[in-house]
Short mmCIF file of C-alpha atoms in Angstrom, two decimals:
data_model
loop_
_atom_site.label_atom_id
_atom_site.label_comp_id
_atom_site.label_asym_id
_atom_site.label_seq_id
_atom_site.Cartn_x
_atom_site.Cartn_y
_atom_site.Cartn_z
CA MET A 1 28.79 -27.17 8.40
CA SER A 2 28.95 -25.01 5.24
CA ILE A 3 29.91 -21.35 5.28
CA GLU A 4 26.38 -20.47 4.08
CA VAL A 5 24.76 -22.14 7.10
CA ILE A 6 27.27 -20.51 9.47
CA SER A 7 26.57 -17.13 7.85
CA ILE A 8 22.80 -17.53 8.32
CA LEU A 9 23.25 -18.57 11.97
CA VAL A 10 25.55 -15.60 12.63
CA LEU A 11 23.04 -13.28 10.97
CA PHE A 12 20.10 -14.32 13.13
CA LEU A 13 22.02 -14.84 16.38
CA SER A 14 23.80 -11.48 16.17
CA PHE A 15 20.54 -9.74 15.30
CA PHE A 16 18.64 -11.18 18.28
CA ILE A 17 21.55 -10.61 20.66
CA LEU A 18 21.74 -6.96 19.62
CA LEU A 19 17.97 -6.59 20.12
CA LEU A 20 18.26 -8.14 23.60
CA LEU A 21 21.03 -5.62 24.36
CA LYS A 22 18.50 -2.91 23.39
CA VAL A 23 20.48 -1.73 20.38
CA PRO A 24 18.10 0.24 18.10
CA VAL A 25 16.47 -1.99 15.47
CA ALA A 26 18.03 -0.21 12.46
CA TYR A 27 21.54 -0.56 13.92
CA SER A 28 20.87 -4.20 14.87
CA ILE A 29 19.85 -4.98 11.30
CA GLY A 30 22.80 -3.12 9.77
CA ILE A 31 25.45 -4.59 12.08
CA SER A 32 24.22 -8.20 11.86
CA THR A 33 23.94 -7.95 8.06
CA THR A 34 27.48 -6.60 7.75
CA VAL A 35 29.00 -9.19 10.08
CA SER A 36 27.25 -12.03 8.25
CA LEU A 37 28.34 -10.85 4.81
CA LEU A 38 31.96 -10.46 5.94
CA LEU A 39 32.05 -14.20 6.57
CA ASN A 40 31.58 -14.72 2.83
CA ILE A 41 33.66 -11.97 1.24
CA ASP A 42 36.58 -9.69 2.10
CA LYS A 43 36.16 -6.62 4.29
CA LEU A 44 36.43 -3.85 1.69
CA PRO A 45 34.05 -5.30 -0.93
CA GLY A 46 31.75 -6.47 1.87
CA ILE A 47 31.36 -3.05 3.47
CA THR A 48 31.12 -1.44 0.02
CA THR A 49 28.34 -3.86 -0.95
CA ILE A 50 26.35 -3.11 2.22
CA ALA A 51 26.69 0.65 1.64
CA GLN A 52 25.62 0.22 -1.97
CA ARG A 53 22.60 -1.90 -1.06
CA MET A 54 21.52 0.59 1.60
CA THR A 55 21.74 3.44 -0.89
CA THR A 56 20.03 1.69 -3.78
CA GLY A 57 17.41 0.36 -1.37
CA ILE A 58 15.81 3.77 -1.05
CA ASP A 59 16.42 4.79 -4.67
CA SER A 60 12.73 4.44 -5.49
CA PHE A 61 10.22 6.96 -6.79
CA ALA A 62 7.45 5.23 -4.84
CA LEU A 63 9.28 5.79 -1.54
CA LEU A 64 9.11 9.56 -2.08
CA ALA A 65 5.48 9.23 -1.00
CA ILE A 66 6.48 8.38 2.56
CA PRO A 67 8.03 11.73 3.62
CA PHE A 68 5.13 13.61 2.07
CA PHE A 69 2.48 11.45 3.74
CA VAL A 70 4.38 11.83 7.04
CA LEU A 71 4.33 15.61 6.57
CA ALA A 72 0.63 15.57 5.66
CA GLY A 73 -0.13 13.54 8.78
CA GLU A 74 1.79 15.94 11.00
CA ILE A 75 -0.07 18.93 9.54
CA MET A 76 -3.41 17.17 10.09
CA LYS A 77 -2.53 16.27 13.67
CA ARG A 78 -1.88 19.91 14.52
CA GLY A 79 -4.38 21.55 12.19
CA GLY A 80 -7.67 20.87 13.97
CA ILE A 81 -8.70 18.05 11.64
CA ALA A 82 -8.82 15.46 14.46
CA ASN A 83 -11.29 17.57 16.47
CA ARG A 84 -13.65 17.93 13.53
CA LEU A 85 -13.57 14.21 12.81
CA ILE A 86 -14.18 13.39 16.48
CA ASN A 87 -17.18 15.73 16.65
CA PHE A 88 -18.63 14.22 13.47
CA ALA A 89 -18.10 10.67 14.80
CA LYS A 90 -19.65 11.65 18.13
CA SER A 91 -22.77 12.97 16.43
CA LEU A 92 -23.23 9.53 14.80
CA VAL A 93 -22.62 7.06 17.64
CA ALA A 94 -22.34 8.87 20.99
CA SER A 95 -25.94 8.00 21.95
CA LEU A 96 -25.06 4.30 22.24
CA PRO A 97 -24.02 2.83 25.63
CA GLY A 98 -20.35 3.65 26.11
CA GLY A 99 -20.74 5.82 23.04
CA LEU A 100 -17.40 7.60 23.30
CA ALA A 101 -15.61 4.27 22.81
CA TYR A 102 -17.35 3.97 19.43
CA VAL A 103 -16.41 7.58 18.74
CA ASN A 104 -12.77 6.75 19.47
CA ILE A 105 -12.81 3.80 17.04
CA LEU A 106 -14.68 5.64 14.28
CA ALA A 107 -12.54 8.77 14.65
CA SER A 108 -9.37 6.64 14.60
CA MET A 109 -10.53 4.95 11.41
CA LEU A 110 -11.20 8.30 9.76
CA PHE A 111 -8.13 10.13 11.03
CA GLY A 112 -5.81 7.14 10.63
CA ALA A 113 -7.00 6.69 7.07
CA ILE A 114 -6.50 10.37 6.25
CA SER A 115 -3.09 10.66 7.92
CA GLY A 116 -1.86 7.16 7.01
CA SER A 117 -0.23 6.85 10.44
CA ALA A 118 -1.25 4.76 13.43
CA LEU A 119 1.07 6.79 15.64
CA ALA A 120 -0.58 10.06 14.58
CA ALA A 121 -4.03 8.58 15.19
CA THR A 122 -3.05 7.27 18.63
CA SER A 123 -1.65 10.59 19.80
CA ALA A 124 -4.19 12.89 18.14
CA ILE A 125 -7.34 10.94 19.02
CA GLY A 126 -6.12 9.59 22.36
CA SER A 127 -5.08 12.98 23.71
CA ILE A 128 -8.57 14.31 23.05
CA MET A 129 -10.72 11.28 23.88
CA THR A 130 -9.18 9.65 26.97
CA ASP A 131 -10.26 12.28 29.49
CA ARG A 132 -13.70 12.59 27.87
CA MET A 133 -14.22 8.83 28.07
CA GLU A 134 -13.20 8.76 31.74
CA LYS A 135 -15.72 11.50 32.56
CA GLU A 136 -18.47 9.33 31.08
CA GLY A 137 -17.54 6.39 33.30
CA LEU A 138 -15.27 4.37 31.02
CA PRO A 139 -12.20 2.99 32.85
CA ARG A 140 -9.00 4.70 31.77
CA ALA A 141 -7.23 1.41 30.94
CA PHE A 142 -10.18 0.30 28.82
CA SER A 143 -10.17 3.64 26.98
CA ALA A 144 -6.46 3.30 26.29
CA SER A 145 -7.01 -0.24 24.94
CA VAL A 146 -9.70 1.06 22.58
CA ASN A 147 -7.44 3.86 21.37
CA ILE A 148 -4.40 1.59 20.89
CA THR A 149 -6.14 -1.08 18.82
CA ALA A 150 -8.41 1.27 16.85
CA SER A 151 -5.47 3.38 15.67
CA THR A 152 -4.10 0.44 13.65
CA THR A 153 -7.10 0.51 11.29
CA GLY A 154 -5.50 3.47 9.51
CA LEU A 155 -2.63 1.22 8.41
CA LEU A 156 -5.10 -0.83 6.37
CA ILE A 157 -7.42 1.92 5.16
CA PRO A 158 -5.53 3.99 2.56
CA PRO A 159 -3.44 5.99 2.14
CA SER A 160 -0.98 3.90 4.16
CA ASN A 161 2.80 4.23 4.21
CA ILE A 162 3.33 0.59 5.13
CA LEU A 163 1.39 -0.59 2.07
CA ILE A 164 3.75 1.49 -0.07
CA VAL A 165 6.67 -0.26 1.61
CA PHE A 166 5.12 -3.67 0.89
CA ALA A 167 4.66 -2.72 -2.77
CA LEU A 168 8.39 -2.00 -2.88
CA ALA A 169 9.31 -5.23 -1.08
CA SER A 170 7.10 -7.31 -3.40
CA GLY A 171 9.26 -6.37 -6.36
CA GLY A 172 6.34 -4.92 -8.28
CA SER A 173 4.05 -7.96 -8.00
CA ALA A 174 1.63 -5.88 -5.90
CA SER A 175 0.84 -2.34 -7.03
CA VAL A 176 0.25 0.51 -4.60
CA ALA A 177 -3.17 1.20 -6.11
CA ALA A 178 -4.30 -2.43 -5.69
CA LEU A 179 -3.01 -2.56 -2.11
CA PHE A 180 -4.72 0.71 -1.24
CA ILE A 181 -8.11 -0.41 -2.52
CA ALA A 182 -7.66 -3.90 -1.00
CA GLY A 183 -7.21 -2.43 2.48
CA TYR A 184 -10.66 -0.88 2.74
CA LEU A 185 -12.79 -3.91 3.60
CA PRO A 186 -10.29 -5.49 6.06
CA GLY A 187 -9.82 -2.09 7.75
CA VAL A 188 -13.56 -1.52 8.08
CA LEU A 189 -14.08 -5.13 9.23
CA LEU A 190 -11.46 -4.64 11.96
CA GLY A 191 -13.12 -1.42 13.11
CA LEU A 192 -16.58 -3.05 13.21
CA ALA A 193 -15.21 -6.05 15.11
CA LEU A 194 -13.69 -3.76 17.75
CA MET A 195 -17.02 -1.92 18.00
CA GLY A 196 -18.77 -5.27 18.47
CA TYR A 197 -16.62 -6.06 21.50
CA VAL A 198 -17.17 -2.56 22.88
CA ALA A 199 -20.94 -3.13 22.58
CA PHE A 200 -20.62 -6.39 24.53
CA VAL A 201 -18.62 -4.71 27.32
CA ALA A 202 -20.94 -1.67 27.37
CA ILE A 203 -24.02 -3.84 27.88
CA LYS A 204 -22.29 -6.06 30.43
CA ARG A 205 -20.98 -3.14 32.50
CA ASP A 206 -24.01 -0.94 31.91
CA PHE A 207 -22.09 2.04 30.52
CA ILE A 208 -24.08 5.26 30.34
CA LYS A 209 -25.53 6.55 27.08
CA GLY A 210 -24.69 9.92 25.60
CA THR A 211 -27.22 12.36 24.20
CA ARG A 212 -28.60 11.67 20.74
CA ALA A 213 -27.64 14.26 18.14
CA SER A 214 -30.39 15.66 15.95
CA LEU A 215 -30.23 15.36 12.18
CA SER A 216 -29.37 19.05 11.89
CA GLU A 217 -26.49 18.62 14.36
CA VAL A 218 -25.16 15.60 12.43
CA LEU A 219 -25.31 17.57 9.19
CA GLY A 220 -23.62 20.53 10.90
CA TYR A 221 -20.69 18.44 12.12
CA PHE A 222 -20.52 16.72 8.74
CA SER A 223 -20.26 20.06 6.98
CA LYS A 224 -17.31 20.99 9.21
CA ALA A 225 -15.58 17.65 8.59
CA ILE A 226 -16.40 17.21 4.91
CA PHE A 227 -13.26 18.91 3.59
CA SER A 228 -11.11 16.65 5.77
CA LEU A 229 -13.00 13.59 4.51
CA LEU A 230 -12.66 14.75 0.91
CA LEU A 231 -8.92 14.26 1.18
CA LEU A 232 -9.53 10.49 1.11
CA VAL A 233 -11.61 10.83 -2.05
CA VAL A 234 -9.02 13.04 -3.74
CA VAL A 235 -5.97 10.96 -2.84
CA VAL A 236 -7.26 7.40 -3.17
CA GLY A 237 -9.71 8.20 -5.96
CA GLY A 238 -6.97 9.86 -7.99
CA ILE A 239 -4.62 6.88 -7.56
CA VAL A 240 -7.26 4.27 -8.42
CA ALA A 241 -8.47 6.29 -11.41
CA GLY A 242 -4.91 6.56 -12.67
CA ILE A 243 -4.90 10.36 -12.56
CA PHE A 244 -1.72 10.43 -10.50
CA THR A 245 0.70 8.06 -8.76
CA ALA A 246 0.91 7.45 -5.01
CA THR A 247 3.94 9.77 -4.84
CA GLU A 248 2.11 12.56 -6.65
CA ALA A 249 -0.90 11.94 -4.42
CA SER A 250 1.26 12.43 -1.32
CA VAL A 251 2.31 15.89 -2.54
CA ILE A 252 -1.32 16.78 -3.19
CA ALA A 253 -2.17 15.56 0.33
CA VAL A 254 0.44 17.92 1.83
CA LEU A 255 -0.86 20.91 -0.12
CA TYR A 256 -4.48 20.07 0.68
CA ALA A 257 -3.76 19.55 4.40
CA ALA A 258 -1.71 22.76 4.62
CA VAL A 259 -4.40 24.89 2.99
CA LEU A 260 -7.09 23.27 5.17
CA ALA A 261 -5.10 23.79 8.38
CA LEU A 262 -4.49 27.46 7.50
CA ILE A 263 -8.19 27.97 6.74
CA TYR A 264 -9.16 26.36 10.05
CA GLY A 265 -6.76 28.80 11.73
CA GLU A 266 -5.23 26.27 14.14
CA VAL A 267 -1.89 26.31 12.31
CA GLY A 268 -0.13 29.46 11.18
CA VAL A 269 2.73 30.02 8.77
CA LYS A 270 5.07 30.38 11.75
CA ASP A 271 4.24 26.80 12.82
CA PHE A 272 5.44 25.18 9.61
CA PRO A 273 9.21 25.18 10.39
CA ASP A 274 8.55 23.08 13.50
CA ILE A 275 6.15 20.81 11.56
CA LEU A 276 8.77 20.32 8.85
CA LEU A 277 11.48 19.55 11.42
CA THR A 278 9.31 16.97 13.23
CA SER A 279 8.36 15.35 9.93
CA ALA A 280 11.99 15.27 8.81
CA LYS A 281 13.04 13.50 12.01
CA THR A 282 10.30 10.89 11.58
CA THR A 283 11.20 10.43 7.91
CA ALA A 284 14.90 10.01 8.76
CA VAL A 285 14.10 7.19 11.19
CA VAL A 286 11.86 5.44 8.68
CA MET A 287 14.32 5.80 5.80
CA PHE A 288 17.26 4.52 7.86
CA LEU A 289 15.17 1.48 8.78
CA ILE A 290 14.39 0.95 5.10
CA CYS A 291 18.09 1.30 4.16
CA THR A 292 19.31 -1.36 6.56
CA SER A 293 16.30 -3.61 5.98
CA MET A 294 16.85 -3.57 2.22
CA ALA A 295 20.48 -4.57 2.80
CA MET A 296 19.38 -7.49 4.98
CA SER A 297 16.72 -8.45 2.42
CA TRP A 298 19.40 -8.55 -0.28
CA LEU A 299 21.59 -10.73 1.96
CA PHE A 300 18.68 -13.15 2.40
CA SER A 301 18.49 -13.46 -1.36
CA PHE A 302 22.29 -13.80 -1.60
CA GLU A 303 22.24 -16.65 0.94
CA GLY A 304 19.23 -18.33 -0.72
CA ILE A 305 17.07 -18.09 2.40
CA PRO A 306 13.75 -17.58 0.53
CA GLU A 307 14.32 -20.81 -1.41
CA LEU A 308 15.32 -22.68 1.76
CA MET A 309 12.21 -21.46 3.58
CA SER A 310 9.96 -22.28 0.62
CA ASN A 311 11.35 -25.80 0.29
CA PHE A 312 11.10 -26.38 4.04
CA LEU A 313 7.47 -25.27 4.38
CA LEU A 314 6.31 -27.00 1.22
CA GLY A 315 8.14 -30.15 2.30
CA GLN A 316 6.84 -30.19 5.88
CA PHE A 317 3.20 -29.34 5.23
CA SER A 318 0.96 -30.73 2.51
CA ASN A 319 -1.99 -28.49 3.41
CA LYS A 320 -1.76 -24.87 2.29
CA PHE A 321 -4.04 -23.75 5.12
CA ALA A 322 -1.56 -25.14 7.63
CA ILE A 323 1.26 -23.25 5.90
CA PHE A 324 -0.75 -20.02 6.02
CA LEU A 325 -1.30 -20.60 9.74
CA VAL A 326 2.42 -21.19 10.35
CA ILE A 327 3.31 -18.01 8.45
CA ASN A 328 0.75 -16.06 10.47
CA ILE A 329 2.20 -17.36 13.73
CA VAL A 330 5.73 -16.45 12.64
CA LEU A 331 4.65 -12.94 11.63
CA LEU A 332 2.75 -12.46 14.89
CA LEU A 333 5.91 -13.39 16.80
CA VAL A 334 8.03 -11.14 14.57
CA GLY A 335 5.65 -8.25 15.23
CA THR A 336 6.23 -8.48 18.98
CA PHE A 337 9.90 -7.49 18.69
CA MET A 338 10.32 -5.78 15.31
CA ASP A 339 8.91 -2.58 13.84
CA MET A 340 6.60 -2.88 10.84
CA THR A 341 8.86 -1.37 8.19
CA PRO A 342 11.88 -3.67 8.62
CA ALA A 343 9.58 -6.65 9.19
CA VAL A 344 7.83 -6.07 5.85
CA LEU A 345 11.07 -5.50 3.97
CA ILE A 346 12.84 -8.51 5.49
CA PHE A 347 10.08 -11.12 5.54
CA THR A 348 8.20 -10.31 2.34
CA PRO A 349 10.94 -11.80 0.10
CA ILE A 350 10.98 -14.89 2.33
CA PHE A 351 7.27 -15.67 2.52
CA LEU A 352 5.86 -14.13 -0.67
CA PRO A 353 7.26 -16.87 -2.98
CA VAL A 354 5.78 -19.52 -0.64
CA VAL A 355 2.24 -18.11 -0.58
CA VAL A 356 2.25 -17.33 -4.31
CA ALA A 357 3.25 -20.96 -4.99
CA LEU A 358 0.19 -21.98 -2.94
CA GLY A 359 -2.16 -19.74 -4.90
CA MET A 360 -2.40 -16.67 -2.67
CA GLU A 361 -2.28 -13.39 -4.58
CA PRO A 362 0.50 -10.93 -3.62
CA VAL A 363 -2.00 -8.17 -2.81
CA HIS A 364 -3.92 -10.51 -0.49
CA PHE A 365 -0.70 -11.49 1.28
CA GLY A 366 0.23 -7.81 1.66
CA ILE A 367 -2.96 -7.14 3.60
CA VAL A 368 -2.48 -10.29 5.70
CA MET A 369 1.09 -9.30 6.54
CA VAL A 370 0.21 -5.73 7.48
CA LEU A 371 -2.70 -6.88 9.66
CA ASN A 372 -0.36 -9.33 11.39
CA LEU A 373 2.13 -6.60 12.15
CA CYS A 374 -0.65 -4.24 13.29
CA ILE A 375 -1.24 -6.69 16.14
CA GLY A 376 2.48 -6.55 16.91
CA LEU A 377 2.28 -2.76 17.31
CA CYS A 378 -0.11 -3.34 20.22
CA THR A 379 1.91 -6.00 22.05
CA PRO A 380 5.01 -5.88 24.25
CA PRO A 381 7.98 -5.79 24.33
CA VAL A 382 8.40 -3.44 21.33
CA GLY A 383 4.77 -2.42 20.58
CA THR A 384 5.18 1.25 19.67
CA ILE A 385 1.47 2.04 19.74
CA LEU A 386 1.07 0.25 23.08
CA PHE A 387 3.66 2.50 24.75
CA VAL A 388 2.46 5.69 23.07
CA GLY A 389 -1.19 4.95 23.89
CA SER A 390 -0.34 4.16 27.51
CA GLY A 391 1.75 7.31 27.81
CA ILE A 392 -1.04 9.50 26.42
CA ALA A 393 -3.51 7.95 28.89
CA ASN A 394 -1.00 8.53 31.73
CA ILE A 395 -1.15 4.93 32.91
CA SER A 396 1.40 2.12 32.95
CA VAL A 397 1.65 -0.55 30.27
CA THR A 398 0.94 -3.24 32.87
CA GLN A 399 -2.43 -1.60 33.63
CA VAL A 400 -3.36 -1.66 29.94
CA VAL A 401 -2.37 -5.24 29.17
CA LYS A 402 -5.32 -7.00 30.87
CA PRO A 403 -8.15 -5.02 29.19
CA LEU A 404 -6.13 -5.07 25.95
CA ILE A 405 -6.07 -8.89 25.64
CA PRO A 406 -9.72 -9.30 24.45
CA PHE A 407 -9.14 -6.63 21.79
CA LEU A 408 -6.04 -8.50 20.59
CA ILE A 409 -8.08 -11.73 20.40
CA ILE A 410 -10.64 -9.87 18.24
CA MET A 411 -7.82 -8.69 15.97
CA VAL A 412 -6.49 -12.25 15.62
CA ILE A 413 -9.97 -13.50 14.68
CA VAL A 414 -10.21 -10.80 12.00
CA LEU A 415 -6.73 -11.80 10.80
CA LEU A 416 -7.84 -15.42 10.35
CA LEU A 417 -10.94 -14.31 8.45
CA VAL A 418 -8.87 -12.11 6.14
CA THR A 419 -6.34 -14.92 5.63
CA TYR A 420 -8.78 -17.68 4.77
CA ILE A 421 -11.45 -15.62 2.97
CA PRO A 422 -9.56 -13.94 0.10
CA GLU A 423 -12.63 -12.05 -1.07
CA ILE A 424 -12.41 -9.73 1.94
CA SER A 425 -9.18 -8.31 0.53
CA MET A 426 -9.59 -9.02 -3.18
CA LEU A 427 -13.22 -8.07 -3.86
CA LEU A 428 -12.55 -4.37 -4.49
CA PRO A 429 -9.29 -4.80 -6.48
CA ARG A 430 -11.09 -7.26 -8.77
CA LEU A 431 -14.06 -4.93 -9.05
CA PHE A 432 -11.77 -2.06 -10.14
CA ASP A 433 -9.66 -4.43 -12.27
CA LEU A 434 -6.43 -3.67 -10.33
#
């Protein structure tokens, strides 16, 4: 057995063993990468190389957007923006049977898109909506399932931090602007699909209807939410039009959100130190994950793993649709135990050459990969959103799992549609010539 094969086995075995021992993902990635590399080269150059790759891995102008979008999302979560979006969503769909479930999904789509964070959407929308939904007769576990799955739509609808990470991992073959605009239709399709299942359950269980809002009430709530909604137009519109980059857009988002929160009066100047500290902690976690993941990604390239995987898949399967299905299954499994950021950084260099060789565009694959990993956020054992959503609803994960399964099936169906119908992702980028 060659040293390269032994190195690859050590890399994967040590990584999974560390995960089973509940070592944090970033440390598991860093330790397994270092151990594997030391089988090939001496200790001093090996450790120096890992440190260098971790440092250069985050030496990217595009990655500066992440801390600013994290900060903007934190300001929005505390600044009263979620309440205004919920009230606007409620005025549109609350009159339907089980209407607050639709409100949860629509508000999550709007807030998740504006904040760029599924975690922020889960906590902000869930903390407001869960009790309201229970009062209107919706089971608490069902409400939590709605909140958990709906919050992932904001990872597809721009601005989205994970799409920025994919742009970095793709080596420039997929631009941030193209990924942002490509995420709209899949994100909306996912939201509508979840609403479709809610409608089925509402009719079957005879959920009560809310009161219908008058046109003047709808316009009133819209006028209160319009400045929050305009952030999407300013940020995404500016990027697509080429007025500013994604990084510059993230700074504008922070300034816009801060001014809006101060005007709304729900955040004062004295609150900003705590907001900055919370955002810095979140950013530190994300950046450390990126550091170690970029080192592991480099090691994959060093060991020739992308070429091995490409040759294996292309040799085993003659049908590209079968290969796409296999890649989807692998990514779904990866999403159950690995966070999105390291998963994107580690597996993009492995699978991107394969799908490009089969005719799939990098932007299309980016959306497919992110949607795959969105499902992973909602599934045990690692599913971050699953645990946060359950905690906010004050119920156990085991209580949520049963009502959550049909929502996950809906998400998988949407994933297959997005995978095998490229136009869902690529229509808008082609229309805007991105």
